[in-house]
Amino acid sequence: MIAYVVRRALVAVLLVFAVSSASLVLTRLAPGDFVTESLGTHASREAMERMRERYGLNKSIAQQYRDWLAAAVRLDFGYSLQYDRPVRELIPERAANTAILAVTALGLATVIGLPLGVLSGSRRSGALAALVRAASVVLLSMPPLLTSLFLVFVAARTGWFPIGGMSSAAVTGGGALLDLVHHLVVPAAAVGLPLAAMLERLQAQATTDVIGEPFVLATLARGVPYSRVVWRDALKPALRPVASVYGLIVGTLLSGSFAVEVITAWPGLGKLMLDALRARDVFLVAGCAGTGAIFLAFGTLFSDLILGLVDPRARE
Amino acid sequence: MRTLRAFVVITVLVSAATACRARDRATPAGGTAPVRGGELVVSVRTDPQSFNWFTKRDGTTQLVTYLTQARAVRVNRVTQETEPWLAEGWTRSEDGRRYTLTLRPGIAFADGQPFTSADVVFSADAAYDEASVIADGVMVGGKRLQMTAADPRTVVITFPEPFGPGLRILDNLPIMPKHRLEPTLRAGAFGRAWGVGAPVDEVTGLGPFVLAEYVPGQRIVFTRNPRYFRKDANGVQLPYLDRVVVQIVSDQDAEVLRLQAGQVDMSGAEIRPEDYAPLRRAADAGRVQLLDLGVTYDPDSLWFNLKPGAFGGDPRAAWLQRDELRQAISLAVDRKAFVDTVFLGAAVPVWGPVTSSNKKWYSADLPHPPYDPARARQLLASIGLTDRNGDGVLEDAHGAPARFTLLTQKGITSLERGAAVIRDDLKKVGLVVDVVPLEGNTVVKSFLVDQQYDAVYFRVGTTETDPASNADYWLSSGGSHVWNLAQKTPATPWERRIDEMMARQIAALDDGERKRLFDEVQKVFAEHLPVINFAAARIYVATSTRVTNLTPTLLRPMLLWSPDTIAVKH
Amino acid sequence: MRANSRTVGIAIVSVAAAIVFAAPALAPRPIDARFPGALNAPPTVPHVRDDDGAWHAPFIYPWTLANRLEQRYEQDRSVRVPLAWFENGHVVQSSDETRAPLLWLGTDTYGRDVFSRLVFGARVSLGLALAAALGSMIIGALVGGVAGYAGGITDDVLMRLTDFVMVLPGMYVALALRAVLPLVLPAEVVFALLAVIFAVVGAPFIARGVRAIVRSERTLDYAVAAEALGASPARLLIRHLLPSTRGFMAVEITLLVPAFIVAEATLSYVGLGFPDPTASWGTMLRDASNIRAFADFPWLLSPAVAMFVVVLGLNLAVQNQRAHGTIL
């Protein structure tokens, strides 16, 4: 078991470096660079060349990569071209914000999605199952941009929730937590509701599959009430597909959702990543991709561990 | 079907929720004179990249500079004239190359350190530092200004050559504190000074506000500078506001929603045409003020790649770089319909890069040829493009269709709509245009770096109304001379003429002479049309009803260029 | 009962397919037809009774511009424009297409007919999404099946490879591709390129799920028995193990199709999309993602409704039926 985890951790490190390197190279290959983006038509050729030299953008891709790698093994991931701050400082700041959102959204999604999935999958009540399915499909087919915009629009019209942002300016001390929760509702709903829909669909399908198995028939034949069978005996095997993607979901959530973060002005990692790409901020891009890789590697490991717990047949 | 019913139920529930309207904020009655006190909330699109204007030129850093720093001489955006600011007056030598500034007495930085001429000289040194990106704005003809501190209240500025705009150039130089930044400048680390990671009390200046707090990704908070040097006409110490909170809201829709809800007082930039209607409704309901600032200084621009040899062996080179093609295109586009379709009527047709809002430099004598597709076809025929096979598309002598690619920026509605209108209008005269919307960075790279493109439709921004400050655009050697950048020698006779006239215009000291020369430049430009301009948008800004005493102008930041005189009602 | 919902699903998908096939006839005009005087105009609703109560053949009232900047329109109820049926190869059009066009779903911000773009866009978006989803499923099933079956090193290597594909942000690849590809790409090339990219990007999620299922199914009696009887790994995989992933795949289609439609719009933003004026649901929705659409121009959101209907149909049609139907 320990050996397994250690092996996976080593592979994860390798994965992180591979992804960061690929991102750095790809960003250099992309058209334009930081200098054209920030100075554009407002500067002379000399000023642009000077800036390129200052940021090291006039080096070849191979040279820049080698320099970056040499520093990275010493855990120095370079400076962001946009903000002139070490990437090492910039990312954890934003990642923490995204983590708060991710955990809340995941909690919301699990609490709503899984039980509803079991309910609609066991098809106890036809009307409820149809309603839940319709709601899930609505949430799944709406683009995240549209969902966030709709929720922000509702927040603006009703005035119940702040129109974006993570905190209010003049709140300190004890009120800060309440203020945070108040600001969390809309973004967490924007991320959590579609996720709940996905979990519900997966769980419903899995529940339906399991209830069709012989052992369920046998248990019912013994006289065990149906709801007991659904929530006790059939639950563990029915959790298998969700468990297999759960860690993955955690990993993806921690990388942030760009659409939600932009519309709700949540200062998270997703927005940082895409802004870095737009600005061709090569080191920040590599750092963000690497961070995403860390989260995902952790996520898949977590996933495989849960899977082992839930399904003994799948254990090593 | 059950699922359909379910869907309807959901829709009804949601509609019921959104029917509850937000509480209407009653507008308080205000007096006529601005009152001291209160807080202003501003929204900007991005985080600042630095607190040091010398190293980063993004919009938010610019706003921070307007709030915390001051200049020796300021250009009043409303009157377009220079006015004394930190300097209380100046004299100019006979040959116009030396200015002697007298600084106001008894001024101190926000941290208490007295302000002297040494700070002005230091700021110039910093501007010319390797790490600075504003050097071009404080240079004349590529050469530095010489600044000396004759005594603690006097600065002598020597220009390397005669410069018409004169002290307007100092509007580009915020005065930085020598006592704080000199060590880093000497150590060669100025590029990292006052970055966004710096502690807020390190940033000090002579401006009306002081940086109080920065929460990354969320907001920047400024408080009043108690040592600010200005008073209003009644002797009231400026600024009027106690606090300015700059919120970072990256989505423009969210910003409009906040404006309507009264959670934000103003934005750092103008509103989009599509936001006009909801804000008009909000203004009619008394929740916002909508201000019409007039026509922008920057019209849209369509230009072709006029670099000699850019098209190599491509047979289209015979007509793609000809003046007649551009003149024909200018005649083939119906500008009135353009204004209606692209800007929903909120724009004016233009025929040159200088718009009527630029009162000092606009030339009303330029020809405004009306929409004339027949004449356009004649011009195209004169360079060998006629419809030889009756398919509605023009062909050249070899039978190849008259077709070119037009790059434009994705995500800017007015540019994408404009490109679509141009494409459709040119189709009517037989020219086929492939519109390729690309990410902004990619477009800029194509024409600035690679210089590999057929034509571009873009908006080239100007930061100053005086053409001498935009010399890079007019001069053939300039880096913003977009149709053929940074030429060693002028490629065409008319570009040489423009170069000569602009050189004289920049050096001349007499305003009348400068205007005459620039009118001539615009005339040559209109004849050869290296850039075709179609329309200039009207600029609208929206603020909450609490804000008073505004001095709106067309250059960004429209309202916050003069933050010390903005006031709010209580 | 259960057969009923499945039939409904198949019916929906068939209707969608029919609409896609019959697009040129159903759409009153081509996708790039613009009405410069009618930007964001509301739908023209056909009437059969006029204001005096008299009955007529179906007709519409034309829109007149009330305020250009606010994009407000008023119905001109003094003019009745009858509809023209089965002319010019279209099922139905207005008899005065230039001044009083028939707009089932109004116009968009460029003055183009939303209904025509919706119907033609279905070809592009659904075609791409389904082709890519199919590709994802094939790749994912193969990779996940082999990994789940073989176990050990093969499993590890394959899963880490899928991790790499999953974590590498697609946008970076897309932007780099943009640099090396020519500026103007024909629509077919873009279609093929996007289908391949999406198939590769969507495969890892399927691979993981399939692998988990195969790994546990493999230890079940029926699989062991088949193996003992001499079934080759390939046969075991395809005939016995993969079918048990059917339920999972059904859900995955529901997730992937809308995700691909939206992703096409995102890639189009970096320049890797279909050339103008190709219509696609993804870009239509992206253009409609602003508060004005919610507040004033809700017809712009019709692709979202269309997407919901199609995805629902797919979900109903592909779902796994329970083996024992009569217990409950």
PDB file of N, CA, C and O in Angstrom, chain C residues 119-158:
ATOM      1  N   VAL C 119     -30.888  26.151 -37.315  1.00  0.00           N
ATOM      2  CA  VAL C 119     -31.117  24.923 -38.064  1.00  0.00           C
ATOM      3  C   VAL C 119     -29.870  24.483 -38.827  1.00  0.00           C
ATOM      4  O   VAL C 119     -29.502  23.311 -38.835  1.00  0.00           O
ATOM      5  N   PHE C 120     -29.176  25.424 -39.450  1.00  0.00           N
ATOM      6  CA  PHE C 120     -27.938  25.059 -40.133  1.00  0.00           C
ATOM      7  C   PHE C 120     -26.831  24.785 -39.126  1.00  0.00           C
ATOM      8  O   PHE C 120     -25.971  23.938 -39.338  1.00  0.00           O
ATOM      9  N   GLY C 121     -26.849  25.509 -38.035  1.00  0.00           N
ATOM     10  CA  GLY C 121     -25.837  25.316 -36.999  1.00  0.00           C
ATOM     11  C   GLY C 121     -25.930  23.935 -36.379  1.00  0.00           C
ATOM     12  O   GLY C 121     -24.944  23.397 -35.898  1.00  0.00           O
ATOM     13  N   ALA C 122     -27.142  23.362 -36.404  1.00  0.00           N
ATOM     14  CA  ALA C 122     -27.306  22.028 -35.850  1.00  0.00           C
ATOM     15  C   ALA C 122     -26.406  21.042 -36.581  1.00  0.00           C
ATOM     16  O   ALA C 122     -25.796  20.156 -35.986  1.00  0.00           O
ATOM     17  N   ARG C 123     -26.299  21.219 -37.900  1.00  0.00           N
ATOM     18  CA  ARG C 123     -25.455  20.321 -38.692  1.00  0.00           C
ATOM     19  C   ARG C 123     -24.041  20.346 -38.172  1.00  0.00           C
ATOM     20  O   ARG C 123     -23.411  19.325 -37.923  1.00  0.00           O
ATOM     21  N   VAL C 124     -23.531  21.581 -38.044  1.00  0.00           N
ATOM     22  CA  VAL C 124     -22.132  21.753 -37.649  1.00  0.00           C
ATOM     23  C   VAL C 124     -21.916  21.279 -36.220  1.00  0.00           C
ATOM     24  O   VAL C 124     -21.078  20.418 -35.950  1.00  0.00           O
ATOM     25  N   SER C 125     -22.707  21.832 -35.301  1.00  0.00           N
ATOM     26  CA  SER C 125     -22.456  21.556 -33.887  1.00  0.00           C
ATOM     27  C   SER C 125     -22.752  20.122 -33.512  1.00  0.00           C
ATOM     28  O   SER C 125     -21.942  19.454 -32.874  1.00  0.00           O
ATOM     29  N   LEU C 126     -23.943  19.642 -33.898  1.00  0.00           N
ATOM     30  CA  LEU C 126     -24.287  18.268 -33.528  1.00  0.00           C
ATOM     31  C   LEU C 126     -23.394  17.278 -34.247  1.00  0.00           C
ATOM     32  O   LEU C 126     -22.951  16.292 -33.666  1.00  0.00           O
ATOM     33  N   GLY C 127     -23.132  17.572 -35.521  1.00  0.00           N
ATOM     34  CA  GLY C 127     -22.250  16.684 -36.269  1.00  0.00           C
ATOM     35  C   GLY C 127     -20.894  16.565 -35.597  1.00  0.00           C
ATOM     36  O   GLY C 127     -20.389  15.466 -35.349  1.00  0.00           O
ATOM     37  N   LEU C 128     -20.333  17.720 -35.267  1.00  0.00           N
ATOM     38  CA  LEU C 128     -19.015  17.717 -34.632  1.00  0.00           C
ATOM     39  C   LEU C 128     -19.069  17.033 -33.277  1.00  0.00           C
ATOM     40  O   LEU C 128     -18.243  16.170 -32.958  1.00  0.00           O
ATOM     41  N   ALA C 129     -20.053  17.408 -32.460  1.00  0.00           N
ATOM     42  CA  ALA C 129     -20.121  16.874 -31.099  1.00  0.00           C
ATOM     43  C   ALA C 129     -20.314  15.358 -31.117  1.00  0.00           C
ATOM     44  O   ALA C 129     -19.681  14.639 -30.343  1.00  0.00           O
ATOM     45  N   LEU C 130     -21.193  14.886 -31.999  1.00  0.00           N
ATOM     46  CA  LEU C 130     -21.437  13.443 -32.032  1.00  0.00           C
ATOM     47  C   LEU C 130     -20.236  12.689 -32.584  1.00  0.00           C
ATOM     48  O   LEU C 130     -19.855  11.636 -32.055  1.00  0.00           O
ATOM     49  N   ALA C 131     -19.627  13.239 -33.636  1.00  0.00           N
ATOM     50  CA  ALA C 131     -18.439  12.573 -34.184  1.00  0.00           C
ATOM     51  C   ALA C 131     -17.345  12.514 -33.128  1.00  0.00           C
ATOM     52  O   ALA C 131     -16.701  11.472 -32.923  1.00  0.00           O
ATOM     53  N   ALA C 132     -17.140  13.636 -32.435  1.00  0.00           N
ATOM     54  CA  ALA C 132     -16.103  13.668 -31.415  1.00  0.00           C
ATOM     55  C   ALA C 132     -16.446  12.735 -30.254  1.00  0.00           C
ATOM     56  O   ALA C 132     -15.570  12.050 -29.719  1.00  0.00           O
ATOM     57  N   ALA C 133     -17.735  12.718 -29.863  1.00  0.00           N
ATOM     58  CA  ALA C 133     -18.136  11.847 -28.750  1.00  0.00           C
ATOM     59  C   ALA C 133     -17.901  10.382 -29.117  1.00  0.00           C
ATOM     60  O   ALA C 133     -17.415   9.590 -28.307  1.00  0.00           O
ATOM     61  N   LEU C 134     -18.242  10.056 -30.356  1.00  0.00           N
ATOM     62  CA  LEU C 134     -18.007   8.681 -30.823  1.00  0.00           C
ATOM     63  C   LEU C 134     -16.520   8.360 -30.762  1.00  0.00           C
ATOM     64  O   LEU C 134     -16.105   7.297 -30.277  1.00  0.00           O
ATOM     65  N   GLY C 135     -15.714   9.311 -31.276  1.00  0.00           N
ATOM     66  CA  GLY C 135     -14.269   9.118 -31.237  1.00  0.00           C
ATOM     67  C   GLY C 135     -13.768   8.937 -29.812  1.00  0.00           C
ATOM     68  O   GLY C 135     -12.971   8.039 -29.521  1.00  0.00           O
ATOM     69  N   SER C 136     -14.268   9.789 -28.914  1.00  0.00           N
ATOM     70  CA  SER C 136     -13.860   9.674 -27.512  1.00  0.00           C
ATOM     71  C   SER C 136     -14.199   8.318 -26.948  1.00  0.00           C
ATOM     72  O   SER C 136     -13.411   7.708 -26.232  1.00  0.00           O
ATOM     73  N   MET C 137     -15.410   7.865 -27.270  1.00  0.00           N
ATOM     74  CA  MET C 137     -15.848   6.596 -26.707  1.00  0.00           C
ATOM     75  C   MET C 137     -15.002   5.446 -27.209  1.00  0.00           C
ATOM     76  O   MET C 137     -14.624   4.559 -26.445  1.00  0.00           O
ATOM     77  N   ILE C 138     -14.688   5.499 -28.509  1.00  0.00           N
ATOM     78  CA  ILE C 138     -13.878   4.410 -29.055  1.00  0.00           C
ATOM     79  C   ILE C 138     -12.492   4.402 -28.417  1.00  0.00           C
ATOM     80  O   ILE C 138     -12.017   3.385 -27.911  1.00  0.00           O
ATOM     81  N   ILE C 139     -11.850   5.575 -28.436  1.00  0.00           N
ATOM     82  CA  ILE C 139     -10.509   5.658 -27.855  1.00  0.00           C
ATOM     83  C   ILE C 139     -10.549   5.293 -26.371  1.00  0.00           C
ATOM     84  O   ILE C 139      -9.741   4.507 -25.871  1.00  0.00           O
ATOM     85  N   GLY C 140     -11.508   5.885 -25.656  1.00  0.00           N
ATOM     86  CA  GLY C 140     -11.614   5.669 -24.211  1.00  0.00           C
ATOM     87  C   GLY C 140     -11.889   4.228 -23.878  1.00  0.00           C
ATOM     88  O   GLY C 140     -11.293   3.666 -22.955  1.00  0.00           O
ATOM     89  N   ALA C 141     -12.784   3.603 -24.647  1.00  0.00           N
ATOM     90  CA  ALA C 141     -13.108   2.205 -24.382  1.00  0.00           C
ATOM     91  C   ALA C 141     -11.897   1.322 -24.615  1.00  0.00           C
ATOM     92  O   ALA C 141     -11.605   0.419 -23.824  1.00  0.00           O
ATOM     93  N   LEU C 142     -11.177   1.608 -25.688  1.00  0.00           N
ATOM     94  CA  LEU C 142      -9.988   0.818 -25.996  1.00  0.00           C
ATOM     95  C   LEU C 142      -8.942   0.946 -24.889  1.00  0.00           C
ATOM     96  O   LEU C 142      -8.470  -0.046 -24.337  1.00  0.00           O
ATOM     97  N   VAL C 143      -8.591   2.201 -24.607  1.00  0.00           N
ATOM     98  CA  VAL C 143      -7.548   2.436 -23.609  1.00  0.00           C
ATOM     99  C   VAL C 143      -7.977   1.914 -22.238  1.00  0.00           C
ATOM    100  O   VAL C 143      -7.243   1.177 -21.567  1.00  0.00           O
ATOM    101  N   GLY C 144      -9.200   2.282 -21.831  1.00  0.00           N
ATOM    102  CA  GLY C 144      -9.677   1.863 -20.516  1.00  0.00           C
ATOM    103  C   GLY C 144      -9.857   0.353 -20.434  1.00  0.00           C
ATOM    104  O   GLY C 144      -9.532  -0.270 -19.423  1.00  0.00           O
ATOM    105  N   GLY C 145     -10.366  -0.223 -21.529  1.00  0.00           N
ATOM    106  CA  GLY C 145     -10.588  -1.669 -21.534  1.00  0.00           C
ATOM    107  C   GLY C 145      -9.283  -2.425 -21.413  1.00  0.00           C
ATOM    108  O   GLY C 145      -9.149  -3.341 -20.576  1.00  0.00           O
ATOM    109  N   VAL C 146      -8.317  -2.050 -22.207  1.00  0.00           N
ATOM    110  CA  VAL C 146      -7.019  -2.733 -22.171  1.00  0.00           C
ATOM    111  C   VAL C 146      -6.370  -2.541 -20.807  1.00  0.00           C
ATOM    112  O   VAL C 146      -5.841  -3.478 -20.214  1.00  0.00           O
ATOM    113  N   ALA C 147      -6.430  -1.309 -20.282  1.00  0.00           N
ATOM    114  CA  ALA C 147      -5.810  -1.043 -18.983  1.00  0.00           C
ATOM    115  C   ALA C 147      -6.484  -1.853 -17.884  1.00  0.00           C
ATOM    116  O   ALA C 147      -5.810  -2.446 -17.035  1.00  0.00           O
ATOM    117  N   GLY C 148      -7.826  -1.880 -17.901  1.00  0.00           N
ATOM    118  CA  GLY C 148      -8.549  -2.599 -16.863  1.00  0.00           C
ATOM    119  C   GLY C 148      -8.341  -4.093 -16.959  1.00  0.00           C
ATOM    120  O   GLY C 148      -8.300  -4.789 -15.953  1.00  0.00           O
ATOM    121  N   TYR C 149      -8.203  -4.571 -18.178  1.00  0.00           N
ATOM    122  CA  TYR C 149      -8.045  -6.005 -18.384  1.00  0.00           C
ATOM    123  C   TYR C 149      -6.643  -6.456 -18.045  1.00  0.00           C
ATOM    124  O   TYR C 149      -6.426  -7.436 -17.339  1.00  0.00           O
ATOM    125  N   ALA C 150      -5.665  -5.719 -18.575  1.00  0.00           N
ATOM    126  CA  ALA C 150      -4.283  -6.170 -18.425  1.00  0.00           C
ATOM    127  C   ALA C 150      -3.745  -5.936 -17.021  1.00  0.00           C
ATOM    128  O   ALA C 150      -3.040  -6.766 -16.467  1.00  0.00           O
ATOM    129  N   GLY C 151      -4.085  -4.809 -16.441  1.00  0.00           N
ATOM    130  CA  GLY C 151      -3.563  -4.510 -15.113  1.00  0.00           C
ATOM    131  C   GLY C 151      -2.060  -4.286 -15.145  1.00  0.00           C
ATOM    132  O   GLY C 151      -1.450  -4.189 -16.197  1.00  0.00           O
ATOM    133  N   GLY C 152      -1.463  -4.156 -13.977  1.00  0.00           N
ATOM    134  CA  GLY C 152      -0.009  -4.088 -13.873  1.00  0.00           C
ATOM    135  C   GLY C 152       0.591  -2.880 -14.553  1.00  0.00           C
ATOM    136  O   GLY C 152       0.059  -1.772 -14.498  1.00  0.00           O
ATOM    137  N   ILE C 153       1.714  -3.125 -15.229  1.00  0.00           N
ATOM    138  CA  ILE C 153       2.477  -2.019 -15.829  1.00  0.00           C
ATOM    139  C   ILE C 153       1.671  -1.344 -16.939  1.00  0.00           C
ATOM    140  O   ILE C 153       1.634  -0.120 -17.036  1.00  0.00           O
ATOM    141  N   THR C 154       1.030  -2.173 -17.766  1.00  0.00           N
ATOM    142  CA  THR C 154       0.248  -1.605 -18.872  1.00  0.00           C
ATOM    143  C   THR C 154      -0.788  -0.633 -18.336  1.00  0.00           C
ATOM    144  O   THR C 154      -0.949   0.474 -18.842  1.00  0.00           O
ATOM    145  N   ASP C 155      -1.466  -1.068 -17.291  1.00  0.00           N
ATOM    146  CA  ASP C 155      -2.481  -0.236 -16.657  1.00  0.00           C
ATOM    147  C   ASP C 155      -1.867   1.087 -16.207  1.00  0.00           C
ATOM    148  O   ASP C 155      -2.373   2.161 -16.511  1.00  0.00           O
ATOM    149  N   ASP C 156      -0.749   0.995 -15.480  1.00  0.00           N
ATOM    150  CA  ASP C 156      -0.084   2.193 -14.979  1.00  0.00           C
ATOM    151  C   ASP C 156       0.283   3.154 -16.101  1.00  0.00           C
ATOM    152  O   ASP C 156      -0.037   4.340 -16.070  1.00  0.00           O
ATOM    153  N   VAL C 157       0.985   2.627 -17.085  1.00  0.00           N
ATOM    154  CA  VAL C 157       1.462   3.469 -18.183  1.00  0.00           C
ATOM    155  C   VAL C 157       0.291   4.146 -18.887  1.00  0.00           C
ATOM    156  O   VAL C 157       0.277   5.348 -19.111  1.00  0.00           O
ATOM    157  N   LEU C 158      -0.727   3.342 -19.218  1.00  0.00           N
ATOM    158  CA  LEU C 158      -1.861   3.907 -19.938  1.00  0.00           C
ATOM    159  C   LEU C 158      -2.573   4.975 -19.107  1.00  0.00           C
ATOM    160  O   LEU C 158      -2.954   6.026 -19.621  1.00  0.00           O
TER     161      LEU C 158
END
